[in-house]
């Protein structure tokens, strides 16, 4: 549906197997710059696997993937170049527990981007201000709440100046009262025009910011549409069933 | 409902319960811990009787009837232990046959060692990692240069005269300093999935140095290894056993780290990957510090084992502390059986050091615990 000429991510006919198990079946997806995409679907449908292929935390066996015009191939240079442009936020935050919050944010800048430490710290503090936890800069991740840790994780990714952000169920491991503080940061980020791919079950978030919502089931993209159509007029039985189960609560 | 059907509400107090058994104080503690049940009571009494029958004689031998002052066998006048023996031989027990007027060099090395090993505590935070590693790796070299003396224009002391307890300590320390990083490399190699050749080599090395008893390794190092060197080359015996100790330590440490690696969640690697860190950056900056943290108790246990194992060098004639003690026992001026004193003393000194190491490791563990608020 999107024209592929100005796409920053192009996935064509992507297939992936775990042994005999076919996890991703002929995935085709183009993402334009600045576009916000929410991916949902039952667990085991391959949604996490798909976005993890984009920065090669997972490998795929067939098909092609291009990020910012760089082909994802088995060459460490290409992988590094793609990872430079793509930031990722995980379900379990994955902060480095032995480093302070500030050190978590400067590690990549200093070692990957080779920035001077002072400059890295200044940028880190700027992003910590933005996610509203600058006063925790010298604490360790273990001393923060889940919501705070996830905001730090977002800030850590942003410090690397990515053009694309991947969110892999960023609120699934949070207590309910902490979900909002993380979603607020994500909404703000979306409003600034970041290209975002979010795997999430937060349907409110999808309605609010998504340009497109994608429904995956059993390794395929079953349906994709604008949020209004997606929620208001689901085409397939599978999506109708899924929505009825998710939206009931 | 009539008033009659309501049971009479006259207050009748229940009988008072017995006063609670006292739960604080010495008597209560003993009741709870030593005399709770007939079995524990019997055990407690048996232990009291057992210790009671041994302890007085022991205290008498160690302190009351012991002779402390003097310099020769003739001063052993008491019926108990003769600590004069330890006193008279203390220099040899601690420094071996190192020339008396050069002993300050050993003391400098010991002080340096203490400084280097405690560097993580006193170094300012921003210098810690790099400076600490540099100091650790420099120490073995500096210690050898000072002990040897030639490069510094000091009196040359050959390795035959390096001995005594300080030697055990330093040999263990330098073996640990070199064995720990080597073991880490072996552990990394063993985990490698992309390089099967390196993986196999590491597995063989680790299993060999863990599977063969250390005494056998020492004999191989001192007797067998020279056979493989080209004719005419002599490699110092001490250097050979040192290499053996380093490899032995590396083998054990590799397995200690392996346990540590398994405790690191996969997400840590993924986060490092997504930030664009390279393999070595991820390994050294993200994984290694966490592996060391979770492995700390086992690292210490291995270090203590290695330290105690340095006494096995007695068997191949290296003048470490037990060997020195035996020479003292065989000295003609001191014939008459002071073995109890000698071995008790050596045991006590080792125990003090190992207990100290436990204390230090507890301190480090608390310091590394970044989850406390």
Coordinates of C-alpha atoms in Angstrom, one line a residue, chain A residues 52 55 57 80 83 86 88 90 94-98 103 107-108 111-112 114 117 140 142-144 156-157 160, chain B residues 125-126 130 266-278 281 285-287 289-290 293 370-373:
Chain A
X52 CA 14.3 -8.3 15.8
X55 CA 18.7 -4.9 13.5
X57 CA 19.2 -9.8 16.7
X80 CA 27.1 -2.3 12.1
X83 CA 22.6 -0.9 13.9
X86 CA 18.3 1.6 14.5
X88 CA 15.8 -0.7 20.2
X90 CA 13.2 -4.2 25.0
X94 CA 18.1 -4.8 29.5
X95 CA 20.0 -1.9 31.2
X96 CA 23.5 -2.8 32.2
X97 CA 23.2 -3.4 35.9
X98 CA 26.8 -2.8 36.8
X103 CA 27.2 5.4 32.3
X107 CA 28.7 3.7 27.0
X108 CA 27.6 3.5 23.4
X111 CA 32.9 3.4 22.6
X112 CA 30.9 3.3 19.4
X114 CA 34.0 7.8 19.9
X117 CA 33.2 11.8 27.6
X140 CA 22.2 2.0 39.4
X142 CA 18.5 -2.0 40.2
X143 CA 17.6 1.0 42.3
X144 CA 14.9 2.3 39.9
X156 CA 19.9 5.2 26.1
X157 CA 18.7 4.4 22.6
X160 CA 22.9 7.0 19.8
Chain B
X125 CA 36.6 5.9 40.3
X126 CA 37.4 7.3 36.9
X130 CA 42.5 0.9 33.0
X266 CA 20.7 -13.0 26.8
X267 CA 19.2 -9.5 26.9
X268 CA 22.5 -8.0 27.9
X269 CA 24.1 -9.2 24.7
X270 CA 21.1 -8.0 22.7
X271 CA 21.2 -4.5 24.3
X272 CA 24.9 -4.3 23.6
X273 CA 24.4 -5.4 20.0
X274 CA 21.6 -3.0 19.4
X275 CA 23.8 -0.1 20.7
X276 CA 26.4 -1.2 18.1
X277 CA 29.1 -2.4 20.5
X278 CA 31.6 -4.8 18.9
X281 CA 33.5 -4.1 23.6
X285 CA 32.6 -3.6 29.0
X286 CA 29.3 -5.3 29.5
X287 CA 29.8 -9.0 30.1
X289 CA 32.2 -7.1 34.9
X290 CA 29.0 -8.9 35.5
X293 CA 30.5 -10.1 40.0
X370 CA 24.4 -2.4 42.8
X371 CA 20.8 -3.3 43.7
X372 CA 20.9 -2.0 47.3
X373 CA 19.2 1.3 47.7

